[in-house]
Amino acid sequence: MKFLKVLLVPCLLALSAPAFADLNVFACEPHWASLVTEIGGDHVDVTTASGAFNDPHFIQARPSLISRMRRVDLVVCNGADLEVGWLPVLLQQASNDRIQPGQPGYLDASHEVQLLQVPTRVDRAMGDIHPYGNPHFQTDPHNVAAVAAELVKRMVQLDPDNAAFYQQHYRDFSARFGAAMTRWEQEAAPLKGMKLVAYHDGWVYLSHWLGLDIVGFLEPKPGIPPSPAHLSELLNQMKGTGVQGIIYTPYEDEQAPDWLSQRTGVPTALIPDTVGADNDQDLFQFYDLMVNQLLKLHGEGK
Amino acid sequence: MCKRSFVALVATLSTAVCGQALAAPQTNGNAFNPGIGLVLNGTWAAYPTAAGHREIPGFLLGEDAGLAPQGFGLGESELDISSNIDNLFTGFGALSFKESHGESSAEVELAYLQTLAMPAGFQVTAGKFFSAFGYQNARHAHTWDFVDQPLAYEAMLNNQFSDPGVQVTWLAPTDTYLLLGVEAFSGDHYPAGGAAHSGNGASNVFVKLSRDVGDSSTWLAGLSYLSTRAVDRSSLGSPDPLYSDQSQLDGPLFTGTSNIAGADFVWKWAPHGNFYERNFIFQTEYLHRHEDGRVGDSTCGTVTGCALSSAYSGSANGWYVQGVYQWMPRWRVGLRYDRLSSDNTVTGIYQPAQLLVTGDVPKRYSVMMDFSNTEFSRLRLQFNRDESGPVAGNEVFLQYIVAMGAHPAHTF
């Protein structure tokens, strides 16, 4: 059993003692981590499963995430099947009854918002469609505000000792966020009716919020990478339609957007769909960045 | 807002107050139907006919060893049913079916329930399930990175060890993933056989460790020890008289112990964890087996009292190393190298040819390329230079794997 020792000893030494906050939270996406921190401050410890640079549909069910999920009190995820490829494995293997679906420790954010693009017919020939509706709803801050109202209830329920703190911070956050939303909407007023082409059909909430008009997608069908045939078709479609920008996220390949941009002269822009793609460290900076990128594109595309 | 679909209903039971209902609640009971998925797996294979009669010198092979049928074949396709049973249990069932030379066969591949909410990080699985031995053993065939299992798994585990039994695991409350587990099985399936010790013929202990390195890499390492008892375990013998690319189960019977120690290591890399665009998976395992007992001729029916029998003691090693690289969305290439060795002592008048160790060590080189249009469909081309049998040969495989309906999320 010598080989057992050789492998085990250094690994056991590497096991770090878990740091426990009053409320331990597992956020599937960084925007929820940011929201939890706004409300919970130093009383919470948040782990995030995905980042601005990876596609939330395709996260590996890493064992470290299972370890983390075993010890948390609250899980916050977009839901609506966005994480269907990995979250169920984590929930099943974590052996944590506090965060199973149906428990107060499992917050499916999609239940708090009005989902758009709910398909009337579900068929995988249509691509990677989501039967409950489009799950990328964090691109409209009003949805985040709606989730915050439920989140604070859960945090109070799970950690009543800090109830006053959470409620106070929630009120403070709501006031600041409400003001910020008004500001973003004013700043983005010129964007109304702006025509865009997007990589993935993940922007319906953003276009709904700011009145954008997304006229086409680089993916022929959701989840199917851009093909030369589809790109040429899109190229023809875009001629003379006044499209002002081609948008894609940091986790999507820039080749196809660049190809299309070179042939149409329409500029591209990286628009992150969650916190942390650039120097943005919280929800406020994230929407700032998003609105600024769009305004910049609007200026260039004229 | 609240949706009255099953999933939403479960999730909102204890929490949300429903505002408007989007759809009327279903009343016919279908709302609680489990997730049903069908995985279809088909192959086309080309290789010298003699290679289909599977022999690996030094090893008594189980009945599932061997290559896919020559030409077109329906590989192991699978009907999966999964659902939460209640707040404490989740359940999974899989029926697998295949067709070979006009003969269809179906078997219960998996049927188990698993706890969801045991305290202190414990989890219990009961039923028929894939043992957590090694890394590759518990992976469903449709998630394999090559058409076939590594040689070590083919020669020592009959491709994949599953058996009725129970598993208890404990997940340590640490940032580093540390999983300890024990399993007890009836001992009906190779490398066990005959449900020895009143149906407690096999057990396995294992430990798994994993950590992330930066935001792009994760490693997983494991150690396992599988101890089994076999009673009159049958093995592949002569070529099938009807189909010479198949073998008959008329090889030596074995009664004794078959114990396997395994070490496994997997490293997965994707820039910023963005698996969709690009990733690399490195995987290696080492298996060391010791068998001790008696072998007897299959005509005896049982080893005990068989005139044509001998004492047999053998040790064997097997390892493989493989790498799979996805260089752009949907396209992957993979390389694998397999190697086996054995050292057998057979004392007595019965000297089965299968246990004779020749000078050449069995080995195999594999290269594959696959294309996955979505995560639900995959087409694969694989080439093997197979030097594991008495005659070296080249093998070409074409494979499709598609998944329909509900599809459980994949483990790491």
XYZ file of C-alpha atoms in Angstrom:
714
model
C 0.000 0.000 0.000
C 3.007 2.255 -0.390
C 1.568 3.929 -3.478
C -1.502 4.746 -1.435
C 0.596 6.677 1.049
C 2.536 8.477 -1.626
C -0.632 9.801 -3.143
C -2.707 10.332 -0.031
C -0.371 12.105 2.347
C 0.324 15.246 0.313
C -3.300 15.427 -0.691
C -4.564 15.196 2.870
C -2.179 17.967 3.819
C -3.658 20.066 1.071
C -7.154 19.783 2.515
C -7.822 23.246 3.727
C -10.032 23.885 6.694
C -13.348 25.204 5.411
C -14.080 28.819 6.217
C -17.622 29.174 7.480
C -19.597 32.346 7.203
C -23.038 32.810 8.758
C -24.589 31.891 5.436
C -22.802 29.856 2.796
C -24.124 30.299 -0.695
C -23.586 28.559 -4.017
C -24.322 30.800 -6.998
C -24.552 29.129 -10.392
C -23.727 32.434 -12.124
C -21.676 35.469 -11.047
C -24.608 37.913 -11.151
C -26.245 36.018 -8.287
C -22.974 35.951 -6.362
C -22.856 39.718 -6.715
C -26.467 40.075 -5.588
C -25.943 37.822 -2.558
C -22.898 39.880 -1.576
C -24.868 43.126 -1.900
C -27.447 41.844 0.561
C -25.277 39.681 2.793
C -22.030 41.635 3.043
C -19.527 39.993 5.373
C -22.102 37.565 6.707
C -22.062 35.472 3.558
C -19.508 33.382 1.739
C -20.307 32.808 -1.931
C -18.946 30.280 -4.421
C -19.650 30.795 -8.107
C -19.849 27.835 -10.478
C -19.459 29.689 -13.759
C -17.879 32.904 -14.925
C -18.199 35.534 -17.589
C -15.780 33.557 -19.764
C -17.630 30.265 -19.824
C -20.880 29.240 -21.349
C -23.310 28.550 -18.487
C -24.917 25.758 -20.539
C -21.673 23.790 -20.522
C -20.119 23.798 -17.071
C -18.358 20.616 -16.004
C -19.818 19.040 -12.864
C -16.440 19.430 -11.198
C -15.943 17.486 -7.943
C -14.872 20.724 -6.223
C -18.360 22.078 -6.911
C -19.888 18.969 -5.322
C -17.707 19.502 -2.246
C -18.815 23.078 -2.090
C -22.471 22.249 -2.548
C -22.335 19.707 0.263
C -21.734 22.530 2.744
C -23.818 25.443 1.552
C -27.118 26.675 2.966
C -28.439 28.257 -0.201
C -28.163 27.641 -3.943
C -29.139 30.426 -6.349
C -29.392 29.681 -10.068
C -31.041 31.105 -13.169
C -33.008 27.887 -13.559
C -35.370 27.345 -16.505
C -33.067 24.483 -17.566
C -30.069 26.754 -18.232
C -27.987 24.542 -15.926
C -29.716 21.263 -16.815
C -26.461 19.777 -18.108
C -24.623 19.962 -14.807
C -26.617 21.240 -11.827
C -28.666 18.037 -11.298
C -25.454 16.018 -10.870
C -24.168 18.449 -8.262
C -27.464 18.410 -6.379
C -27.621 14.639 -6.479
C -24.072 13.985 -5.367
C -23.797 16.691 -2.730
C -25.919 14.764 -0.182
C -27.232 18.033 1.165
C -30.929 18.007 2.006
C -31.038 21.763 2.686
C -30.561 22.718 -0.949
C -32.659 20.142 -2.808
C -35.371 21.548 -5.094
C -38.384 22.379 -2.951
C -36.319 23.434 0.038
C -35.932 27.090 1.090
C -32.228 26.657 0.349
C -32.893 26.197 -3.387
C -33.742 29.420 -5.167
C -34.692 28.970 -8.800
C -34.561 32.582 -9.938
C -36.605 31.878 -13.072
C -39.687 31.460 -10.866
C -39.482 35.114 -9.900
C -39.539 36.582 -13.384
C -41.743 36.574 -16.450
C -39.930 34.328 -18.905
C -40.027 35.279 -22.562
C -39.930 33.078 -25.656
C -41.736 30.188 -23.989
C -42.027 27.783 -26.922
C -45.417 26.448 -27.839
C -43.770 23.435 -29.408
C -40.637 21.683 -28.142
C -38.458 19.745 -30.543
C -34.691 19.315 -30.408
C -34.571 19.782 -34.161
C -35.097 23.437 -33.272
C -31.706 23.467 -31.546
C -30.938 23.948 -27.900
C -34.274 25.392 -26.948
C -35.500 25.734 -23.412
C -39.019 24.424 -22.819
C -39.699 26.864 -19.961
C -38.604 29.934 -21.901
C -35.395 31.814 -22.566
C -33.250 31.497 -19.413
C -30.854 34.425 -20.040
C -33.058 36.902 -18.170
C -30.324 38.609 -16.133
C -29.649 40.933 -19.067
C -32.648 42.966 -17.858
C -31.877 44.425 -14.397
C -35.587 44.545 -13.528
C -35.453 40.760 -13.367
C -32.499 40.890 -11.002
C -34.441 43.297 -8.802
C -37.379 40.864 -8.749
C -35.102 38.011 -7.718
C -33.513 40.189 -5.017
C -36.902 40.514 -3.308
C -37.203 36.738 -3.023
C -33.525 36.269 -2.226
C -33.662 38.448 0.859
C -36.661 36.479 2.135
C -34.714 33.251 1.788
C -31.622 34.693 3.445
C -33.694 35.916 6.386
C -35.404 32.542 6.649
C -32.125 30.600 6.562
C -30.140 32.907 8.828
C -32.638 34.723 11.096
C -29.871 35.998 13.380
C -28.827 38.447 10.693
C -32.331 39.263 9.487
C -32.086 42.973 10.298
C -28.748 43.229 8.514
C -30.028 41.515 5.357
C -33.203 43.592 5.269
C -31.300 46.818 5.785
C -28.818 45.953 3.039
C -31.594 44.845 0.730
C -33.404 48.184 1.163
C -30.171 50.030 0.569
C -29.391 47.933 -2.516
C -32.906 48.341 -3.916
C -32.724 52.109 -3.616
C -29.330 52.313 -5.309
C -30.251 49.750 -7.958
C -33.542 51.477 -8.707
C -31.753 54.771 -9.193
C -29.151 53.089 -11.364
C -31.820 51.491 -13.546
C -33.385 54.887 -14.148
C -29.955 56.246 -15.081
C -29.190 53.326 -17.457
C -32.549 53.748 -19.117
C -31.921 57.465 -19.629
C -28.427 56.862 -20.957
C -29.658 54.111 -23.251
C -32.580 56.117 -24.632
C -30.786 56.695 -27.973
C -30.468 52.932 -28.405
C -34.211 52.458 -28.935
C -34.810 50.668 -32.200
C -31.082 49.962 -32.703
C -30.696 46.983 -35.012
C -28.232 44.305 -33.949
C -27.116 40.844 -34.917
C -26.176 38.531 -32.040
C -24.193 35.333 -31.819
C -26.655 33.374 -29.635
C -30.309 34.028 -28.996
C -29.572 35.143 -25.440
C -30.564 38.811 -25.557
C -34.330 38.886 -25.679
C -34.547 40.421 -22.199
C -31.942 43.069 -22.983
C -33.706 44.048 -26.193
C -37.019 44.039 -24.355
C -35.531 46.338 -21.691
C -33.770 48.852 -23.906
C -35.952 48.534 -26.997
C -33.238 47.016 -29.180
C -34.099 45.175 -32.346
C -32.106 41.967 -32.741
C -32.661 40.970 -36.328
C -30.516 37.861 -36.693
C -28.234 35.345 -35.057
C -24.875 33.927 -36.056
C -25.950 30.529 -34.832
C -28.267 28.918 -37.386
C -30.151 27.409 -34.454
C -29.554 27.938 -30.742
C -26.487 25.941 -29.692
C -25.400 25.093 -33.260
C -22.167 26.923 -34.172
C -22.236 29.370 -37.127
C -21.848 27.586 -40.455
C -20.456 29.175 -43.636
C -23.828 28.691 -45.365
C -25.756 30.385 -42.605
C -23.234 33.230 -42.361
C -23.484 33.944 -46.097
C -27.251 33.983 -45.818
C -27.003 36.369 -42.876
C -24.578 38.507 -44.875
C -27.163 38.891 -47.632
C -29.945 39.563 -45.151
C -27.940 42.318 -43.470
C -27.384 44.298 -46.677
C -29.103 47.633 -46.464
C -31.028 46.830 -43.293
C -29.107 49.299 -41.132
C -27.712 46.801 -38.644
C -25.471 48.795 -36.317
C -23.555 46.101 -34.542
C -22.706 42.437 -34.144
C -22.667 41.404 -30.507
C -21.194 38.342 -28.843
C -20.161 37.309 -25.334
C -16.635 36.672 -24.025
C -17.247 32.900 -24.160
C -18.187 32.898 -27.824
C -15.572 32.608 -30.541
C -14.752 35.929 -32.241
C -13.971 34.377 -35.656
C -17.498 34.355 -37.030
C -18.387 37.862 -35.754
C -15.103 39.170 -37.216
C -15.742 37.456 -40.563
C -19.175 39.019 -40.796
C -17.889 42.392 -39.656
C -15.150 42.480 -42.315
C -17.642 41.781 -45.076
C -20.400 44.097 -43.925
C -18.403 46.899 -42.298
C -20.694 46.560 -39.279
C -18.639 46.788 -36.070
C -18.547 44.036 -33.481
C -18.785 44.431 -29.723
C -18.176 42.113 -26.818
C -21.192 42.381 -24.558
C -20.764 40.299 -21.434
C -23.894 38.592 -20.153
C -22.773 38.449 -16.543
C -20.498 40.096 -14.008
C -16.723 39.813 -14.255
C -15.806 39.962 -17.933
C -13.770 43.138 -17.623
C -13.019 45.282 -14.590
C -16.655 45.116 -13.558
C -16.853 43.700 -10.082
C -20.522 43.979 -9.269
C -23.939 44.274 -10.852
C -23.727 48.069 -11.109
C -20.461 47.994 -13.010
C -21.749 45.123 -15.160
C -24.773 47.042 -16.435
C -22.619 50.171 -16.782
C -20.276 48.185 -18.997
C -23.137 46.680 -20.989
C -24.822 50.038 -21.626
C -21.507 51.738 -22.431
C -20.519 49.040 -24.913
C -23.866 49.402 -26.665
C -23.602 53.198 -26.712
C -20.115 52.940 -28.150
C -21.399 50.589 -30.832
C -24.275 52.957 -31.545
C -21.784 55.782 -32.058
C -19.554 53.712 -34.345
C -22.366 52.211 -36.344
C -23.870 55.520 -37.427
C -45.133 34.099 -11.106
C -45.550 30.391 -11.015
C -45.691 27.669 -13.568
C -47.793 24.658 -12.905
C -45.503 22.223 -14.605
C -44.100 19.380 -12.555
C -40.620 20.757 -12.140
C -41.816 24.187 -11.243
C -44.426 22.779 -8.914
C -41.880 20.803 -6.936
C -39.594 23.777 -6.673
C -42.296 26.158 -5.586
C -44.132 23.945 -3.131
C -42.521 25.372 -0.066
C -41.721 28.803 -1.311
C -43.554 30.865 -3.804
C -47.091 32.016 -3.635
C -48.489 31.458 -7.069
C -49.721 34.494 -8.855
C -51.101 33.650 -12.234
C -50.917 30.100 -13.460
C -49.607 29.830 -16.991
C -51.150 26.476 -17.708
C -53.883 24.511 -16.029
C -52.588 21.854 -13.654
C -52.512 18.418 -15.176
C -54.926 16.060 -13.541
C -54.292 12.771 -15.295
C -51.151 11.845 -13.340
C -48.787 12.253 -16.292
C -47.211 15.206 -14.524
C -45.264 12.792 -12.356
C -43.973 10.645 -15.178
C -40.227 10.112 -14.878
C -37.688 11.391 -17.368
C -37.375 8.887 -20.181
C -34.421 8.821 -22.511
C -33.260 6.546 -25.274
C -29.624 6.267 -26.291
C -28.952 4.642 -29.636
C -25.527 3.324 -30.406
C -24.621 1.735 -33.703
C -21.340 0.602 -35.221
C -19.806 -0.457 -38.461
C -16.605 -2.408 -37.980
C -13.925 -3.774 -40.278
C -11.175 -6.114 -39.116
C -9.648 -9.499 -40.016
C -12.245 -12.165 -39.206
C -9.836 -14.064 -36.972
C -9.544 -11.049 -34.681
C -13.252 -11.239 -33.858
C -12.671 -14.491 -32.038
C -11.176 -12.742 -29.059
C -8.054 -14.114 -27.423
C -5.630 -12.259 -25.189
C -2.859 -14.652 -24.184
C -2.607 -15.047 -20.416
C -6.184 -13.960 -19.665
C -9.482 -15.762 -19.134
C -11.904 -13.390 -20.832
C -15.497 -12.782 -19.835
C -18.328 -13.064 -22.306
C -18.534 -9.345 -23.090
C -14.917 -9.174 -24.218
C -14.450 -8.888 -27.940
C -15.016 -6.568 -30.830
C -18.207 -5.194 -32.284
C -19.632 -7.510 -34.993
C -18.039 -7.161 -38.413
C -19.940 -4.827 -40.685
C -23.085 -3.197 -39.382
C -24.123 -3.793 -35.819
C -26.439 -2.399 -33.225
C -24.214 -1.607 -30.271
C -25.358 -1.317 -26.737
C -28.394 0.946 -26.936
C -30.074 1.961 -23.759
C -33.474 2.988 -22.436
C -33.072 5.184 -19.361
C -35.722 6.099 -16.872
C -34.919 8.459 -14.033
C -36.844 10.440 -11.490
C -36.872 11.594 -7.934
C -38.887 9.054 -5.974
C -39.684 11.329 -3.049
C -37.789 13.852 -0.975
C -35.315 11.196 0.183
C -34.664 9.037 -2.858
C -33.910 9.330 -6.522
C -34.099 6.371 -8.860
C -32.540 5.292 -12.125
C -33.238 2.364 -14.400
C -31.593 1.379 -17.672
C -32.430 -1.452 -20.002
C -29.780 -2.149 -22.567
C -30.345 -3.995 -25.765
C -28.201 -5.065 -28.631
C -28.370 -7.183 -31.697
C -25.643 -9.400 -32.969
C -25.991 -11.683 -36.003
C -29.764 -11.563 -35.873
C -30.008 -12.317 -32.194
C -31.457 -9.583 -30.044
C -30.753 -9.477 -26.365
C -31.919 -7.175 -23.627
C -30.692 -6.930 -20.086
C -31.149 -4.898 -16.960
C -28.092 -2.747 -17.177
C -28.809 -0.564 -14.181
C -31.610 -0.353 -11.641
C -30.845 1.539 -8.499
C -32.070 4.049 -6.013
C -29.905 6.620 -4.337
C -30.412 8.727 -1.219
C -30.607 12.490 -1.589
C -30.620 13.720 1.945
C -28.605 11.562 4.316
C -26.923 13.595 7.042
C -23.191 14.285 7.366
C -22.305 13.765 3.713
C -23.291 10.108 3.494
C -24.974 8.681 0.424
C -26.332 5.187 -0.111
C -26.951 3.578 -3.489
C -28.753 0.253 -3.705
C -29.669 -1.944 -6.639
C -27.704 -2.860 -9.722
C -25.181 -0.182 -10.571
C -21.743 0.310 -12.087
C -19.086 -0.092 -9.434
C -17.127 3.072 -8.612
C -13.940 1.085 -9.225
C -11.440 3.192 -11.180
C -12.550 6.043 -13.394
C -13.775 4.376 -16.546
C -15.909 1.681 -14.916
C -18.816 3.885 -13.858
C -19.050 5.724 -17.170
C -21.965 4.853 -19.398
C -21.010 3.503 -22.809
C -22.370 6.578 -24.575
C -19.888 8.797 -22.701
C -16.817 6.713 -23.559
C -14.189 8.603 -25.522
C -13.451 5.560 -27.692
C -15.680 2.885 -29.219
C -14.219 0.249 -26.926
C -13.073 -0.008 -23.334
C -9.351 -0.036 -22.485
C -7.744 -3.495 -22.779
C -7.259 -3.684 -19.009
C -11.016 -3.289 -18.542
C -11.795 -5.797 -21.267
C -9.383 -8.392 -19.893
C -9.944 -7.979 -16.157
C -13.457 -6.542 -15.750
C -15.356 -7.978 -18.724
C -15.437 -4.355 -20.015
C -17.415 -2.973 -17.101
C -18.289 -4.380 -13.693
C -21.843 -3.984 -12.487
C -23.701 -6.201 -10.085
C -26.583 -6.053 -7.618
C -25.323 -4.551 -4.401
C -25.074 -1.552 -2.176
C -22.699 1.390 -2.046
C -22.081 3.781 0.826
C -20.033 6.920 0.236
C -18.935 9.719 2.478
C -18.063 13.125 1.110
C -15.649 15.005 3.346
C -16.661 18.534 4.412
C -13.550 20.041 2.864
C -12.765 22.340 -0.044
C -10.733 19.552 -1.590
C -13.068 16.906 -2.938
C -12.514 13.757 -0.894
C -14.905 10.864 -1.353
C -14.552 7.580 0.518
C -16.700 4.625 -0.426
C -17.377 0.955 0.154
C -19.419 -1.362 -2.014
C -20.726 -4.879 -1.487
C -22.049 -6.968 -4.368
C -23.714 -10.321 -4.859
C -20.794 -11.515 -6.950
C -22.767 -12.735 -9.952
C -20.827 -10.974 -12.661
C -17.293 -11.259 -13.963
C -14.664 -11.008 -12.423
C -16.824 -12.609 -9.727
C -19.202 -15.415 -10.535
C -21.686 -17.751 -8.960
C -22.726 -15.359 -6.162
C -20.300 -16.938 -3.709
C -20.472 -16.564 0.066
C -24.274 -16.802 -0.003
C -24.561 -13.936 -2.462
C -21.926 -11.654 -0.959
C -19.220 -12.451 -3.434
C -17.607 -9.118 -4.205
C -16.643 -5.886 -2.518
C -14.841 -2.706 -3.395
C -13.311 0.107 -1.393
C -12.324 3.357 -3.022
C -11.146 6.874 -2.423
C -11.354 9.795 -4.835
C -9.663 13.155 -4.564
C -10.033 16.213 -6.741
C -9.039 19.839 -6.879
C -9.253 22.694 -9.329
C -6.053 24.314 -10.506
C -6.663 27.916 -11.464
C -9.832 28.518 -13.455
C -8.854 26.253 -16.344
C -7.877 22.873 -14.908
C -9.261 20.181 -12.654
C -7.680 16.909 -11.647
C -9.295 13.822 -10.174
C -7.352 10.912 -8.720
C -8.628 7.669 -7.303
C -7.583 4.396 -5.734
C -9.770 1.304 -5.623
C -9.522 -2.263 -4.437
C -12.014 -4.764 -5.777
C -12.051 -8.217 -4.169
C -14.209 -10.877 -5.728
C -14.898 -14.549 -5.354
C -15.659 -16.590 -8.437
C -17.358 -19.977 -8.543
C -17.272 -21.733 -11.907
C -16.778 -18.477 -13.767
C -16.948 -19.183 -17.477
C -14.684 -17.682 -20.107
C -14.325 -17.336 -23.851
C -12.891 -20.368 -25.611
C -13.146 -21.514 -29.206
C -14.468 -19.615 -32.234
C -18.214 -19.753 -32.797
C -18.876 -22.401 -35.489
C -21.538 -20.216 -37.135
C -19.919 -16.794 -36.937
C -16.163 -16.970 -36.895
C -15.926 -13.349 -35.687
C -17.512 -14.455 -32.377
C -16.305 -16.678 -29.558
C -18.076 -19.356 -27.565
C -18.192 -19.496 -23.783
C -16.393 -22.830 -23.640
C -13.115 -21.643 -22.153
C -11.779 -22.741 -18.766
C -13.953 -22.412 -15.687
C -12.411 -20.644 -12.736
C -13.114 -20.975 -9.039
C -11.130 -18.821 -6.654
C -10.429 -15.205 -5.825
C -9.862 -12.386 -8.279
C -8.651 -9.200 -6.610
C -7.872 -5.999 -8.490
C -6.172 -2.853 -7.256
C -6.614 0.224 -9.414
C -5.179 3.723 -9.554
C -6.671 6.360 -11.814
C -5.883 9.932 -12.725
C -7.779 12.379 -14.899
C -6.873 15.937 -15.851
C -9.340 18.167 -17.663
C -8.366 21.500 -19.121
C -10.396 24.197 -20.836
C -9.350 27.853 -21.149
C -11.259 29.710 -18.383
C -13.334 26.578 -17.964
C -15.096 27.264 -21.270
C -15.484 23.631 -22.331
C -17.695 24.432 -25.241
C -14.952 26.083 -27.291
C -11.855 24.043 -26.538
C -10.769 21.404 -24.044
C -8.291 18.645 -23.360
C -8.807 15.539 -21.250
C -5.936 13.386 -20.094
C -6.811 10.053 -18.542
C -4.755 7.140 -17.276
C -5.380 4.075 -15.140
C -3.294 1.257 -13.775
C -4.819 -2.074 -12.743
C -3.040 -4.833 -10.882
C -4.826 -8.147 -10.493
C -4.143 -11.304 -8.593
C -6.119 -14.490 -9.174
C -5.791 -17.574 -7.056
C -7.760 -20.807 -7.300
C -8.418 -23.657 -9.699
C -9.247 -23.814 -13.358
C -11.216 -26.682 -14.876
C -12.361 -27.709 -18.321
C -15.805 -26.418 -19.264
C -17.021 -29.933 -20.091
C -16.899 -30.702 -16.364
C -19.593 -28.108 -15.665
C -17.964 -27.324 -12.344
C -14.366 -27.038 -11.207
C -14.866 -28.923 -7.960
C -14.127 -32.595 -8.567
C -13.300 -32.023 -12.209
C -10.707 -34.477 -13.451
C -9.477 -31.947 -16.001
C -8.462 -29.248 -13.554
C -5.345 -27.582 -12.162
C -4.301 -25.106 -9.499
C -3.905 -21.639 -10.963
C -2.259 -18.560 -9.582
C -1.751 -15.518 -11.738
C -0.842 -11.898 -11.470
C -1.541 -9.391 -14.187
C -0.955 -5.730 -14.867
C -2.766 -3.493 -17.256
C -2.605 0.203 -17.966
C -3.654 2.716 -20.521
C -3.058 6.346 -21.177
C -5.236 8.501 -23.380
C -5.712 12.100 -24.380
C -8.700 13.667 -26.087
C -8.506 17.163 -27.516
C -11.414 19.272 -28.687
C -9.806 21.919 -30.838
C -12.997 23.666 -31.899
C -16.640 23.289 -30.980
C -17.943 19.838 -31.846
C -14.689 18.287 -33.142
C -12.372 16.112 -31.076
C -9.400 13.840 -31.676
C -8.110 11.208 -29.288
C -5.111 8.942 -28.859
C -4.866 5.943 -26.579
C -2.203 3.412 -25.743
C -3.058 0.150 -23.945
C -0.816 -2.469 -22.457
C -1.214 -5.713 -20.518
C 1.111 -8.246 -18.954
C 0.547 -11.417 -16.996
C 2.426 -14.085 -15.129
C 0.523 -17.334 -14.546
C 1.393 -20.523 -12.736
C -0.795 -23.515 -13.606
C 0.021 -26.669 -11.658
C -1.617 -29.902 -12.803
C -2.559 -31.974 -15.815
C -4.966 -29.397 -17.245
C -3.010 -26.686 -19.034
C -5.479 -24.359 -20.793
C -4.045 -22.527 -23.792
C -5.659 -19.263 -22.650
C -3.371 -19.034 -19.630
C -0.147 -19.637 -21.549
C 1.832 -16.435 -21.527
C 3.645 -15.810 -24.777
C 6.668 -13.601 -25.173
C 4.804 -10.636 -26.667
C 2.942 -8.365 -24.280
C -0.607 -7.566 -25.435
C -0.830 -3.932 -26.535
C -2.970 -1.664 -28.671
C -2.739 1.773 -30.261
C -5.948 3.694 -30.931
C -6.726 6.949 -32.629
C -10.193 8.415 -32.963
C -11.935 11.496 -34.248
C -15.476 12.416 -33.385
C -18.003 15.058 -34.283
C -20.838 16.063 -31.976
C -23.411 18.206 -33.702
C -24.970 18.909 -30.303
C -24.499 17.245 -26.962
C -27.183 14.801 -28.107
C -25.469 13.382 -31.172
C -21.997 12.088 -31.901
C -20.366 10.415 -34.894
C -17.014 8.726 -34.459
C -14.296 7.187 -36.577
C -11.697 5.056 -34.797
C -8.665 3.102 -35.873
C -6.968 0.476 -33.702
C -3.644 -1.194 -34.278
C -4.406 -4.174 -32.082
C -1.495 -6.295 -30.943
C -3.301 -7.876 -28.023
C -4.192 -11.191 -29.638
C -2.101 -13.978 -31.150
C -2.338 -12.223 -34.538
C -1.860 -8.466 -34.819
C -4.542 -6.681 -36.780
C -5.941 -3.353 -37.868
C -9.468 -2.434 -36.829
C -11.643 0.373 -38.148
C -14.856 1.490 -36.484
C -17.567 3.939 -37.397
C -20.018 4.731 -34.645
C -23.046 6.874 -33.969
C -24.367 7.693 -30.517
C -27.537 9.716 -30.164
C -29.640 10.561 -27.144
C -33.342 11.281 -27.270
C -35.690 12.538 -24.628
C -34.670 13.252 -21.075
C -30.984 12.879 -20.597
C -29.399 12.874 -17.152
C -26.538 15.353 -16.698
C -23.068 13.863 -16.984
C -20.702 13.404 -14.092
C -17.161 14.753 -14.246
